[in-house]
XYZ file of C-alpha atoms in Angstrom:
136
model
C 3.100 -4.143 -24.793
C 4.127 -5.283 -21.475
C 7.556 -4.158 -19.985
C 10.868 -5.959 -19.374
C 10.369 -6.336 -15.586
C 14.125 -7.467 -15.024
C 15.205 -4.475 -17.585
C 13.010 -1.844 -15.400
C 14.352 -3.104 -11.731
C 17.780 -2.895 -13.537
C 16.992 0.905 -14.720
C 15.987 1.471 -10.857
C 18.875 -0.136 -9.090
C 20.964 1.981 -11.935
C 18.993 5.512 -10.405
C 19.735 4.207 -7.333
C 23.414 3.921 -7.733
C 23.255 7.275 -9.451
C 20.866 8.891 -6.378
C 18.386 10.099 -8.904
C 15.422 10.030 -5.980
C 12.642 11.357 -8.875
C 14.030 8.893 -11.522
C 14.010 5.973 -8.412
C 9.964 7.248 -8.263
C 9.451 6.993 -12.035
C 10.908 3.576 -11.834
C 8.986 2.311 -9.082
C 6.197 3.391 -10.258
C 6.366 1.316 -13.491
C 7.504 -1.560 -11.879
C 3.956 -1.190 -9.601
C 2.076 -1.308 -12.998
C 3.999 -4.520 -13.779
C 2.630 -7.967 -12.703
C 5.846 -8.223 -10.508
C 4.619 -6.391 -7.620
C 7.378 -8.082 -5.452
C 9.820 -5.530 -7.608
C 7.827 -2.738 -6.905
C 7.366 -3.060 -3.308
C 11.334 -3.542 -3.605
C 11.831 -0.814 -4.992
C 9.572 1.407 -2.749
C 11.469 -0.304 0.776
C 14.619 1.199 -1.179
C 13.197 4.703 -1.441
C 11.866 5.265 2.040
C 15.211 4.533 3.620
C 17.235 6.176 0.697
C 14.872 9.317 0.856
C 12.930 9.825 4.347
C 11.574 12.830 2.937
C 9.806 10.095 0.897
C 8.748 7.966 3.424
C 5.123 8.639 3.811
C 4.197 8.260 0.443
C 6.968 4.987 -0.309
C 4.722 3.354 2.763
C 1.667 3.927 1.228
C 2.656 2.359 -2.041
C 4.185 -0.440 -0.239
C 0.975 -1.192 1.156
C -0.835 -1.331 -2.558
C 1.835 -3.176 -3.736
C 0.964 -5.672 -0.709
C -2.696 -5.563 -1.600
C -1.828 -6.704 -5.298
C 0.064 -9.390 -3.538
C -2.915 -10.700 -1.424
C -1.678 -10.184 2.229
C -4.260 -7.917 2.965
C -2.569 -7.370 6.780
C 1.270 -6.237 5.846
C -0.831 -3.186 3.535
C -2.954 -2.435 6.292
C 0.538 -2.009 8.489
C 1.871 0.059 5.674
C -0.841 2.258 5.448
C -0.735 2.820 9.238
C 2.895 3.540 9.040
C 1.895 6.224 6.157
C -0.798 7.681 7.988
C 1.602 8.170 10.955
C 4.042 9.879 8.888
C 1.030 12.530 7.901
C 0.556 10.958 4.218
C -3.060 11.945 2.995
C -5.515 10.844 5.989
C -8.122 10.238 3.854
C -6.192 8.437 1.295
C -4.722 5.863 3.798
C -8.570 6.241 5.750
C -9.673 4.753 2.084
C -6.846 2.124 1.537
C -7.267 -0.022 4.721
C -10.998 -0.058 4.305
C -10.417 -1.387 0.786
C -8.054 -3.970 2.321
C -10.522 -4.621 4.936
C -13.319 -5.173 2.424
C -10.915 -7.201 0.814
C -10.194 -9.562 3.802
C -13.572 -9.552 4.800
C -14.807 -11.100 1.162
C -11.860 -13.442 1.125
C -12.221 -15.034 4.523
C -15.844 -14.225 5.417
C -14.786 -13.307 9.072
C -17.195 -10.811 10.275
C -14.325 -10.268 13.273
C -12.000 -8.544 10.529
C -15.034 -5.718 10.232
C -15.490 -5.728 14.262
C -11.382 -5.148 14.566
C -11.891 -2.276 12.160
C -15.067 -0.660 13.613
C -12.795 -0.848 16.721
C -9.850 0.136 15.551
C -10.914 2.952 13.644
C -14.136 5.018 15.439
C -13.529 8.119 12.985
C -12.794 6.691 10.205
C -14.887 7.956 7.045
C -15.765 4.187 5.890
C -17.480 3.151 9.716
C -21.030 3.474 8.178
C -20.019 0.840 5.028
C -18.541 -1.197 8.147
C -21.351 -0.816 10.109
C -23.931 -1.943 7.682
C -21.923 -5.299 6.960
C -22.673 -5.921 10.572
C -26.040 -4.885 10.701
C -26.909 -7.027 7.533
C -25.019 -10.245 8.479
């Protein structure tokens, strides 16, 4: 059975209120199960400036929550922000090439794979990259 999506943002902004950082996690993280992602990534803006000790990871979720909202280029800006703050390199490495992939197949622009070969030399996904090139 699905959740009450107004009833878990309520139980959030009520942890907020309350400073409960671990119950504001639990929430967010339901609400990023939900099919109202816009919550969620609500909820995870609130965290990183409530709890900069949580920033790294409340980026990184913001940019999944942007990927289950389509706009493929605000996760791969989260993600960058994450990685910057020293969340899990390979994790965020991962995430933008799944939001690259995801670009790629929506818009069929081989220049989105060219900006990422460029953009990221070392990253652990340049051979997948490089054999969309070599096979266009």
């Amino acid at each position: 059975m699905e959740e009450n999506t107004p009833a878990l943002f309520t139980e959030f902004m009520n942890s907020v209120r309350n400073g409960e950082k671990d119950e504001q996690i639990a929430h967010a993280k339901r609400l990023f199960i939900s099919p109202h992602h816009k919550k969620a990534l609500i909820a995870f803006e609130i965290i990183e400036k409530q709890h900069p000790e949580e920033a790294a990871y409340a980026l990184f979720k913001q940019g999944e929550c942007y990927l289950k909202m389509d706009r493929e280029d605000k996760a791969i800006e989260c993600f960058e922000m994450a990685k910057e703050k020293f969340y899990d390199a390979s994790l965020v490495d991962e995430a933008i090439w799944s939001a690259t992939q995801t670009a790629f197949a929506k818009y069929r622009d081989i220049e989105i794979v060219e900006q990422f070969i460029k953009k990221y030399p070392h990253s652990e996904s340049l051979r997948y990259a490089q054999s969309i090139l070599e096979n266009r």
